[in-house]
Structure formats: structure tokens, C-alpha cells
């Protein structure tokens, strides 16, 4: 139970209860009645609720539930009001008959007060809870707190799991990206090598064909000048001509 929302009796019991006091306490608990207030006006605190309810009968304990933490954060962030707000409350009257009559009388009625007071025009919304005791409220609050803590643990565990999965996926994506980049680089080098081979292969083939053609064509034979055979008649005629001249 939140201490800031609790407003108990001013006197404190410091001594252990005797059997007679314990029996009297149980009888008082059986006699007491609880009124549930479904809406607490903004800014109203437990001490103010006790003060207003005390005008109709003897009040035992008062507990107001604070607003949700997320809602309180947003309100403090976007408004100028920084004080705690309460959403609902429970008021214990010493006499259950008084509690019933107060709930029936004040439900859907304005709070009233002096002219110009803060909550003059606000309306009470309350209901008497038959067969409801204060220990039930404490058990209910403890149960809700345990459920809330369990939900927080589940959400925290789920958040950690999602974070681990996210980091795992990021690492996997990084590894796959490096692998794909390496593969693209290897493919690019292979394509460049194939292009070079494609360019060089026709040249090699052409040179090979030229070499084979040269090997098939026989080399040209040099034409030999025919040797002139000596003719004796021609030499004799030449000698006679030369002799007649000289």
C-alpha cells in the first residue's frame, strides 16, 4: 500500500493487543463499513478527503490510489501541475450504517464548500461496499502489486529476448553482407579475366592460322641462269671477223 495515499488515525498502537483488546478490535472491524469513491477530484489529497468525510461520521482509515506512472509522467511533462493526482479511493467508517447513509446521501452530489473553493463544483461519485472489509482491500492491493511485478518481469524478459534476437540478426546480416560483397568481387574479377581471354583468343587463333599458312606454302625456288655452252663455229666466225678487221 502506497504510504502517500494512506491517511490513518492519528493515534498509534505501540503495545501488543491483549485478548480483550483483540476481541474488541475484531468487533470493531465487523461493525465498520467501507465506501468506495470512484473519482477523486484533481489535487485532492487523503487528508482533505478525511476532513470532508469526518463531517458525516467517525472515519477510520482512508486510502487513495495514485494515477498510473505513465499518465503521471505525461501530465508532469505537458502541464504545469507537478503534484501527485489520485484516481480512486476507499474510506472506512466506524459504523457501517453511517457508511451506507453517507454513500446514498453524497453520491452524484456536488462537494460544495465556501464560495470560490477549488472543489466546490466537483461531484462525488461513491458507493457503499457491503460485506467488504479493510483487510480485503490490503489483500487486493498486494495481489495487484504482485500481478504488476509479474507483468514487469515478463515484459523485461521479452524485451531482453527481442534485444538478443535483434543483435543476432544484425550480426547475421553483417556476415551475409560481407559474404555477398566478397562473392560479387570474385565474380567481377572472373568476368574481367574472361573478357581478357576473349580478346586475346582471336589474336592467338589468327597468329596460329597465319603460321600454319606459311608452313603449307612451299618456298620460291630461285631461277638459275642457264649456263651458255661453248660453240666452236661461233668462235671461229668471231675470229675470222676480228681478223679481217685488224
PDB file of C-alpha atoms in Angstrom:
ATOM      1  CA  UNK A   1       0.000   0.000   0.000  1.00  0.00           C
ATOM      2  CA  UNK A   2       1.377   3.380  -1.004  1.00  0.00           C
ATOM      3  CA  UNK A   3       2.108   5.404   2.161  1.00  0.00           C
ATOM      4  CA  UNK A   4       1.480   8.711   0.383  1.00  0.00           C
ATOM      5  CA  UNK A   5      -2.122   7.718  -0.315  1.00  0.00           C
ATOM      6  CA  UNK A   6      -2.868   6.463   3.189  1.00  0.00           C
ATOM      7  CA  UNK A   7      -4.319   8.577   5.958  1.00  0.00           C
ATOM      8  CA  UNK A   8      -4.908   6.514   9.096  1.00  0.00           C
ATOM      9  CA  UNK A   9      -5.967   7.522  12.571  1.00  0.00           C
ATOM     10  CA  UNK A  10      -3.745   9.989  14.385  1.00  0.00           C
ATOM     11  CA  UNK A  11      -3.139   7.683  17.364  1.00  0.00           C
ATOM     12  CA  UNK A  12      -0.667   4.825  17.018  1.00  0.00           C
ATOM     13  CA  UNK A  13      -0.787   1.477  18.792  1.00  0.00           C
ATOM     14  CA  UNK A  14       2.650   0.564  20.089  1.00  0.00           C
ATOM     15  CA  UNK A  15       1.729  -2.086  22.664  1.00  0.00           C
ATOM     16  CA  UNK A  16       0.699  -5.642  21.763  1.00  0.00           C
ATOM     17  CA  UNK A  17      -3.011  -6.320  21.952  1.00  0.00           C
ATOM     18  CA  UNK A  18      -4.412  -8.238  24.877  1.00  0.00           C
ATOM     19  CA  UNK A  19      -7.068 -10.887  24.237  1.00  0.00           C
ATOM     20  CA  UNK A  20      -9.754  -8.434  25.305  1.00  0.00           C
ATOM     21  CA  UNK A  21      -8.364  -5.728  23.024  1.00  0.00           C
ATOM     22  CA  UNK A  22      -8.082  -8.203  20.176  1.00  0.00           C
ATOM     23  CA  UNK A  23     -11.726  -9.228  20.608  1.00  0.00           C
ATOM     24  CA  UNK A  24     -12.741  -5.555  20.688  1.00  0.00           C
ATOM     25  CA  UNK A  25     -10.721  -4.909  17.536  1.00  0.00           C
ATOM     26  CA  UNK A  26     -12.422  -7.759  15.708  1.00  0.00           C
ATOM     27  CA  UNK A  27     -15.833  -6.485  16.814  1.00  0.00           C
ATOM     28  CA  UNK A  28     -14.952  -3.001  15.572  1.00  0.00           C
ATOM     29  CA  UNK A  29     -13.862  -4.450  12.237  1.00  0.00           C
ATOM     30  CA  UNK A  30     -17.133  -6.309  11.899  1.00  0.00           C
ATOM     31  CA  UNK A  31     -19.022  -3.124  12.675  1.00  0.00           C
ATOM     32  CA  UNK A  32     -17.066  -0.914  10.261  1.00  0.00           C
ATOM     33  CA  UNK A  33     -18.144  -0.191   6.706  1.00  0.00           C
ATOM     34  CA  UNK A  34     -16.189   0.877   3.605  1.00  0.00           C
ATOM     35  CA  UNK A  35     -17.218   3.441   0.993  1.00  0.00           C
ATOM     36  CA  UNK A  36     -15.651   3.362  -2.453  1.00  0.00           C
ATOM     37  CA  UNK A  37     -15.027   6.669  -4.269  1.00  0.00           C
ATOM     38  CA  UNK A  38     -14.627   6.061  -7.991  1.00  0.00           C
ATOM     39  CA  UNK A  39     -13.291   9.540  -8.806  1.00  0.00           C
ATOM     40  CA  UNK A  40     -11.071  11.822  -6.782  1.00  0.00           C
ATOM     41  CA  UNK A  41     -11.122  15.496  -7.809  1.00  0.00           C
ATOM     42  CA  UNK A  42      -7.766  16.684  -9.168  1.00  0.00           C
ATOM     43  CA  UNK A  43      -5.427  17.898  -6.443  1.00  0.00           C
ATOM     44  CA  UNK A  44      -7.423  16.444  -3.548  1.00  0.00           C
ATOM     45  CA  UNK A  45      -5.235  14.594  -1.067  1.00  0.00           C
ATOM     46  CA  UNK A  46      -6.088  11.894   1.551  1.00  0.00           C
ATOM     47  CA  UNK A  47      -6.071  14.404   4.424  1.00  0.00           C
ATOM     48  CA  UNK A  48      -8.661  16.543   2.626  1.00  0.00           C
ATOM     49  CA  UNK A  49     -10.885  13.528   1.977  1.00  0.00           C
ATOM     50  CA  UNK A  50     -10.657  12.563   5.663  1.00  0.00           C
ATOM     51  CA  UNK A  51     -11.559  16.107   6.666  1.00  0.00           C
ATOM     52  CA  UNK A  52     -14.608  16.191   4.390  1.00  0.00           C
ATOM     53  CA  UNK A  53     -15.847  12.723   5.367  1.00  0.00           C
ATOM     54  CA  UNK A  54     -15.373  13.377   9.073  1.00  0.00           C
ATOM     55  CA  UNK A  55     -18.249  15.867   8.897  1.00  0.00           C
ATOM     56  CA  UNK A  56     -20.699  12.956   8.394  1.00  0.00           C
ATOM     57  CA  UNK A  57     -19.347  10.372  10.832  1.00  0.00           C
ATOM     58  CA  UNK A  58     -16.338   8.878  12.541  1.00  0.00           C
ATOM     59  CA  UNK A  59     -13.758   7.883   9.932  1.00  0.00           C
ATOM     60  CA  UNK A  60     -11.233   5.104  10.428  1.00  0.00           C
ATOM     61  CA  UNK A  61      -8.800   4.718   7.552  1.00  0.00           C
ATOM     62  CA  UNK A  62      -8.571   6.417   4.145  1.00  0.00           C
ATOM     63  CA  UNK A  63      -6.633   5.209   1.149  1.00  0.00           C
ATOM     64  CA  UNK A  64      -6.361   6.902  -2.265  1.00  0.00           C
ATOM     65  CA  UNK A  65      -4.847   5.205  -5.300  1.00  0.00           C
ATOM     66  CA  UNK A  66      -2.335   7.265  -7.248  1.00  0.00           C
ATOM     67  CA  UNK A  67      -2.648   7.580 -11.013  1.00  0.00           C
ATOM     68  CA  UNK A  68      -0.662   5.407 -13.373  1.00  0.00           C
ATOM     69  CA  UNK A  69       3.052   6.201 -13.580  1.00  0.00           C
ATOM     70  CA  UNK A  70       2.960   6.720 -17.362  1.00  0.00           C
ATOM     71  CA  UNK A  71      -0.012   9.036 -17.107  1.00  0.00           C
ATOM     72  CA  UNK A  72       1.666  10.959 -14.297  1.00  0.00           C
ATOM     73  CA  UNK A  73       4.821  11.349 -16.385  1.00  0.00           C
ATOM     74  CA  UNK A  74       2.884  12.730 -19.354  1.00  0.00           C
ATOM     75  CA  UNK A  75       0.925  15.091 -17.116  1.00  0.00           C
ATOM     76  CA  UNK A  76       4.088  16.449 -15.487  1.00  0.00           C
ATOM     77  CA  UNK A  77       5.718  16.808 -18.905  1.00  0.00           C
ATOM     78  CA  UNK A  78       2.924  18.667 -20.691  1.00  0.00           C
ATOM     79  CA  UNK A  79       1.213  20.530 -17.824  1.00  0.00           C
ATOM     80  CA  UNK A  80       2.337  22.816 -15.042  1.00  0.00           C
ATOM     81  CA  UNK A  81       0.886  20.587 -12.296  1.00  0.00           C
ATOM     82  CA  UNK A  82       3.663  18.617 -10.607  1.00  0.00           C
ATOM     83  CA  UNK A  83       1.827  17.243  -7.561  1.00  0.00           C
ATOM     84  CA  UNK A  84       0.532  13.690  -7.370  1.00  0.00           C
ATOM     85  CA  UNK A  85      -3.011  13.003  -8.555  1.00  0.00           C
ATOM     86  CA  UNK A  86      -5.293  10.283  -7.244  1.00  0.00           C
ATOM     87  CA  UNK A  87      -7.827   8.363  -9.277  1.00  0.00           C
ATOM     88  CA  UNK A  88      -9.927   6.401  -6.735  1.00  0.00           C
ATOM     89  CA  UNK A  89     -10.192   5.895  -3.002  1.00  0.00           C
ATOM     90  CA  UNK A  90     -11.671   3.952  -0.076  1.00  0.00           C
ATOM     91  CA  UNK A  91     -12.963   5.436   3.166  1.00  0.00           C
ATOM     92  CA  UNK A  92     -13.605   3.326   6.247  1.00  0.00           C
ATOM     93  CA  UNK A  93     -16.333   4.455   8.642  1.00  0.00           C
ATOM     94  CA  UNK A  94     -16.522   3.078  12.156  1.00  0.00           C
ATOM     95  CA  UNK A  95     -20.222   2.322  11.686  1.00  0.00           C
ATOM     96  CA  UNK A  96     -21.432   0.549   8.544  1.00  0.00           C
ATOM     97  CA  UNK A  97     -24.848   2.201   8.840  1.00  0.00           C
ATOM     98  CA  UNK A  98     -23.198   5.613   8.681  1.00  0.00           C
ATOM     99  CA  UNK A  99     -21.141   4.488   5.692  1.00  0.00           C
ATOM    100  CA  UNK A 100     -24.259   3.336   3.848  1.00  0.00           C
ATOM    101  CA  UNK A 101     -26.173   6.534   4.592  1.00  0.00           C
ATOM    102  CA  UNK A 102     -23.203   8.749   3.584  1.00  0.00           C
ATOM    103  CA  UNK A 103     -22.800   6.928   0.235  1.00  0.00           C
ATOM    104  CA  UNK A 104     -26.503   7.231  -0.535  1.00  0.00           C
ATOM    105  CA  UNK A 105     -26.617  10.885   0.507  1.00  0.00           C
ATOM    106  CA  UNK A 106     -23.460  12.177  -1.250  1.00  0.00           C
ATOM    107  CA  UNK A 107     -23.425  10.115  -4.433  1.00  0.00           C
ATOM    108  CA  UNK A 108     -23.823  12.345  -7.537  1.00  0.00           C
ATOM    109  CA  UNK A 109     -23.940  15.453  -5.316  1.00  0.00           C
ATOM    110  CA  UNK A 110     -21.604  18.463  -5.516  1.00  0.00           C
ATOM    111  CA  UNK A 111     -18.831  18.625  -2.955  1.00  0.00           C
ATOM    112  CA  UNK A 112     -19.776  22.169  -2.024  1.00  0.00           C
ATOM    113  CA  UNK A 113     -17.891  24.332   0.417  1.00  0.00           C
ATOM    114  CA  UNK A 114     -17.131  28.005   0.572  1.00  0.00           C
ATOM    115  CA  UNK A 115     -17.661  30.177  -2.453  1.00  0.00           C
ATOM    116  CA  UNK A 116     -14.576  30.179  -4.656  1.00  0.00           C
ATOM    117  CA  UNK A 117     -13.152  26.975  -3.182  1.00  0.00           C
ATOM    118  CA  UNK A 118     -11.298  24.679  -5.547  1.00  0.00           C
ATOM    119  CA  UNK A 119     -13.659  21.692  -5.434  1.00  0.00           C
ATOM    120  CA  UNK A 120     -16.958  23.486  -4.885  1.00  0.00           C
ATOM    121  CA  UNK A 121     -18.463  22.397  -8.217  1.00  0.00           C
ATOM    122  CA  UNK A 122     -16.954  18.878  -8.320  1.00  0.00           C
ATOM    123  CA  UNK A 123     -19.310  15.933  -7.834  1.00  0.00           C
ATOM    124  CA  UNK A 124     -18.936  12.954  -5.519  1.00  0.00           C
ATOM    125  CA  UNK A 125     -19.166   9.511  -7.102  1.00  0.00           C
ATOM    126  CA  UNK A 126     -19.223   6.939  -4.320  1.00  0.00           C
ATOM    127  CA  UNK A 127     -20.768   3.598  -3.434  1.00  0.00           C
ATOM    128  CA  UNK A 128     -21.137   1.598  -0.251  1.00  0.00           C
ATOM    129  CA  UNK A 129     -19.444  -1.829  -0.373  1.00  0.00           C
ATOM    130  CA  UNK A 130     -21.473  -4.330   1.635  1.00  0.00           C
ATOM    131  CA  UNK A 131     -19.542  -7.148   3.347  1.00  0.00           C
ATOM    132  CA  UNK A 132     -16.280  -5.516   2.340  1.00  0.00           C
ATOM    133  CA  UNK A 133     -13.575  -5.173   4.985  1.00  0.00           C
ATOM    134  CA  UNK A 134     -10.337  -3.255   5.044  1.00  0.00           C
ATOM    135  CA  UNK A 135      -8.182  -6.377   5.066  1.00  0.00           C
ATOM    136  CA  UNK A 136      -9.764  -7.338   1.736  1.00  0.00           C
ATOM    137  CA  UNK A 137      -8.541  -4.045   0.334  1.00  0.00           C
ATOM    138  CA  UNK A 138      -4.992  -4.633   1.541  1.00  0.00           C
ATOM    139  CA  UNK A 139      -5.042  -8.153   0.100  1.00  0.00           C
ATOM    140  CA  UNK A 140      -6.394  -6.849  -3.197  1.00  0.00           C
ATOM    141  CA  UNK A 141      -3.722  -4.156  -3.375  1.00  0.00           C
ATOM    142  CA  UNK A 142      -0.989  -6.676  -2.547  1.00  0.00           C
ATOM    143  CA  UNK A 143      -2.350  -9.028  -5.224  1.00  0.00           C
ATOM    144  CA  UNK A 144      -2.452  -6.252  -7.827  1.00  0.00           C
ATOM    145  CA  UNK A 145       1.094  -5.244  -6.909  1.00  0.00           C
ATOM    146  CA  UNK A 146       2.264  -8.849  -7.301  1.00  0.00           C
ATOM    147  CA  UNK A 147       0.494  -9.143 -10.663  1.00  0.00           C
ATOM    148  CA  UNK A 148       2.042  -5.872 -11.802  1.00  0.00           C
ATOM    149  CA  UNK A 149       5.509  -7.032 -10.745  1.00  0.00           C
ATOM    150  CA  UNK A 150       5.000 -10.323 -12.595  1.00  0.00           C
ATOM    151  CA  UNK A 151       3.932  -8.440 -15.736  1.00  0.00           C
ATOM    152  CA  UNK A 152       7.005  -6.245 -15.486  1.00  0.00           C
ATOM    153  CA  UNK A 153       9.230  -9.309 -15.202  1.00  0.00           C
ATOM    154  CA  UNK A 154       7.574 -10.904 -18.237  1.00  0.00           C
ATOM    155  CA  UNK A 155       7.896  -7.704 -20.262  1.00  0.00           C
ATOM    156  CA  UNK A 156      11.525  -7.307 -19.218  1.00  0.00           C
ATOM    157  CA  UNK A 157      12.284 -10.904 -20.179  1.00  0.00           C
ATOM    158  CA  UNK A 158      10.519 -10.440 -23.520  1.00  0.00           C
ATOM    159  CA  UNK A 159      12.432  -7.207 -24.127  1.00  0.00           C
ATOM    160  CA  UNK A 160      15.751  -8.924 -23.417  1.00  0.00           C
ATOM    161  CA  UNK A 161      14.847 -11.774 -25.760  1.00  0.00           C
ATOM    162  CA  UNK A 162      13.886  -9.359 -28.528  1.00  0.00           C
ATOM    163  CA  UNK A 163      17.134  -7.465 -27.997  1.00  0.00           C
ATOM    164  CA  UNK A 164      19.181 -10.665 -28.251  1.00  0.00           C
ATOM    165  CA  UNK A 165      17.314 -11.683 -31.417  1.00  0.00           C
ATOM    166  CA  UNK A 166      17.839  -8.233 -32.902  1.00  0.00           C
ATOM    167  CA  UNK A 167      21.577  -8.277 -32.198  1.00  0.00           C
ATOM    168  CA  UNK A 168      21.795 -11.799 -33.611  1.00  0.00           C
ATOM    169  CA  UNK A 169      20.018 -10.732 -36.807  1.00  0.00           C
ATOM    170  CA  UNK A 170      22.275  -7.682 -37.122  1.00  0.00           C
ATOM    171  CA  UNK A 171      25.389  -9.841 -36.816  1.00  0.00           C
ATOM    172  CA  UNK A 172      23.978 -12.354 -39.305  1.00  0.00           C
ATOM    173  CA  UNK A 173      23.168  -9.584 -41.773  1.00  0.00           C
ATOM    174  CA  UNK A 174      26.683  -8.199 -41.416  1.00  0.00           C
ATOM    175  CA  UNK A 175      28.245 -11.624 -42.111  1.00  0.00           C
ATOM    176  CA  UNK A 176      25.962 -12.245 -45.085  1.00  0.00           C
ATOM    177  CA  UNK A 177      26.700  -8.786 -46.449  1.00  0.00           C
ATOM    178  CA  UNK A 178      30.444  -9.387 -46.301  1.00  0.00           C
ATOM    179  CA  UNK A 179      29.990 -12.771 -47.939  1.00  0.00           C
ATOM    180  CA  UNK A 180      27.882 -11.310 -50.742  1.00  0.00           C
ATOM    181  CA  UNK A 181      30.381  -8.496 -51.276  1.00  0.00           C
ATOM    182  CA  UNK A 182      33.240 -10.994 -51.481  1.00  0.00           C
ATOM    183  CA  UNK A 183      31.233 -13.074 -53.951  1.00  0.00           C
ATOM    184  CA  UNK A 184      30.484 -10.052 -56.138  1.00  0.00           C
ATOM    185  CA  UNK A 185      34.155  -9.129 -56.101  1.00  0.00           C
ATOM    186  CA  UNK A 186      35.179 -12.634 -57.150  1.00  0.00           C
ATOM    187  CA  UNK A 187      32.558 -12.681 -59.914  1.00  0.00           C
ATOM    188  CA  UNK A 188      33.792  -9.295 -61.179  1.00  0.00           C
ATOM    189  CA  UNK A 189      37.402 -10.488 -61.301  1.00  0.00           C
ATOM    190  CA  UNK A 190      36.324 -13.649 -63.139  1.00  0.00           C
ATOM    191  CA  UNK A 191      34.345 -11.656 -65.707  1.00  0.00           C
ATOM    192  CA  UNK A 192      37.319  -9.357 -66.315  1.00  0.00           C
ATOM    193  CA  UNK A 193      39.598 -12.363 -66.801  1.00  0.00           C
ATOM    194  CA  UNK A 194      37.092 -13.930 -69.217  1.00  0.00           C
ATOM    195  CA  UNK A 195      36.912 -10.672 -71.164  1.00  0.00           C
ATOM    196  CA  UNK A 196      40.689 -10.538 -71.443  1.00  0.00           C
ATOM    197  CA  UNK A 197      40.757 -14.160 -72.583  1.00  0.00           C
ATOM    198  CA  UNK A 198      38.026 -13.440 -75.117  1.00  0.00           C
ATOM    199  CA  UNK A 199      40.017 -10.525 -76.538  1.00  0.00           C
ATOM    200  CA  UNK A 200      43.313 -12.417 -76.631  1.00  0.00           C
ATOM    201  CA  UNK A 201      41.941 -15.711 -78.049  1.00  0.00           C
ATOM    202  CA  UNK A 202      41.095 -14.395 -81.594  1.00  0.00           C
ATOM    203  CA  UNK A 203      44.563 -12.855 -81.830  1.00  0.00           C
ATOM    204  CA  UNK A 204      46.203 -16.154 -80.892  1.00  0.00           C
ATOM    205  CA  UNK A 205      43.994 -18.047 -83.345  1.00  0.00           C
ATOM    206  CA  UNK A 206      44.814 -15.600 -86.118  1.00  0.00           C
ATOM    207  CA  UNK A 207      48.535 -15.886 -85.484  1.00  0.00           C
ATOM    208  CA  UNK A 208      48.256 -19.657 -85.422  1.00  0.00           C
ATOM    209  CA  UNK A 209      46.383 -19.697 -88.736  1.00  0.00           C
ATOM    210  CA  UNK A 210      48.989 -17.426 -90.291  1.00  0.00           C
ATOM    211  CA  UNK A 211      51.777 -19.671 -89.059  1.00  0.00           C
ATOM    212  CA  UNK A 212      50.062 -22.760 -90.472  1.00  0.00           C
ATOM    213  CA  UNK A 213      49.548 -20.990 -93.821  1.00  0.00           C
ATOM    214  CA  UNK A 214      53.193 -20.114 -94.056  1.00  0.00           C
ATOM    215  CA  UNK A 215      54.137 -23.703 -93.321  1.00  0.00           C
ATOM    216  CA  UNK A 216      51.896 -25.034 -96.166  1.00  0.00           C
ATOM    217  CA  UNK A 217      53.178 -22.651 -98.904  1.00  0.00           C
ATOM    218  CA  UNK A 218      56.492 -24.026-100.417  1.00  0.00           C
ATOM    219  CA  UNK A 219      59.361 -21.590-100.564  1.00  0.00           C
ATOM    220  CA  UNK A 220      60.040 -19.985-104.012  1.00  0.00           C
ATOM    221  CA  UNK A 221      62.932 -21.587-105.913  1.00  0.00           C
ATOM    222  CA  UNK A 222      65.498 -19.238-107.278  1.00  0.00           C
ATOM    223  CA  UNK A 223      65.719 -19.310-111.039  1.00  0.00           C
ATOM    224  CA  UNK A 224      69.178 -20.290-112.152  1.00  0.00           C
ATOM    225  CA  UNK A 225      70.604 -18.624-115.200  1.00  0.00           C
ATOM    226  CA  UNK A 226      71.340 -21.229-117.875  1.00  0.00           C
ATOM    227  CA  UNK A 227      74.995 -21.672-118.499  1.00  0.00           C
ATOM    228  CA  UNK A 228      75.989 -20.997-122.109  1.00  0.00           C
ATOM    229  CA  UNK A 229      77.674 -23.946-123.752  1.00  0.00           C
ATOM    230  CA  UNK A 230      80.731 -23.108-125.823  1.00  0.00           C
ATOM    231  CA  UNK A 231      80.031 -23.230-129.611  1.00  0.00           C
ATOM    232  CA  UNK A 232      83.187 -23.811-131.830  1.00  0.00           C
ATOM    233  CA  UNK A 233      81.589 -22.481-135.015  1.00  0.00           C
ATOM    234  CA  UNK A 234      80.630 -19.251-133.394  1.00  0.00           C
ATOM    235  CA  UNK A 235      84.102 -18.788-132.047  1.00  0.00           C
ATOM    236  CA  UNK A 236      85.633 -19.462-135.476  1.00  0.00           C
ATOM    237  CA  UNK A 237      83.367 -16.919-137.118  1.00  0.00           C
ATOM    238  CA  UNK A 238      84.183 -14.399-134.476  1.00  0.00           C
ATOM    239  CA  UNK A 239      87.907 -14.949-135.026  1.00  0.00           C
ATOM    240  CA  UNK A 240      87.575 -14.523-138.802  1.00  0.00           C
ATOM    241  CA  UNK A 241      85.643 -11.270-138.399  1.00  0.00           C
ATOM    242  CA  UNK A 242      88.186  -9.897-135.994  1.00  0.00           C
ATOM    243  CA  UNK A 243      90.997 -10.963-138.317  1.00  0.00           C
ATOM    244  CA  UNK A 244      89.500  -9.180-141.307  1.00  0.00           C
ATOM    245  CA  UNK A 245      89.136  -6.030-139.310  1.00  0.00           C
ATOM    246  CA  UNK A 246      92.586  -5.926-137.934  1.00  0.00           C
TER     247      UNK A 246
END
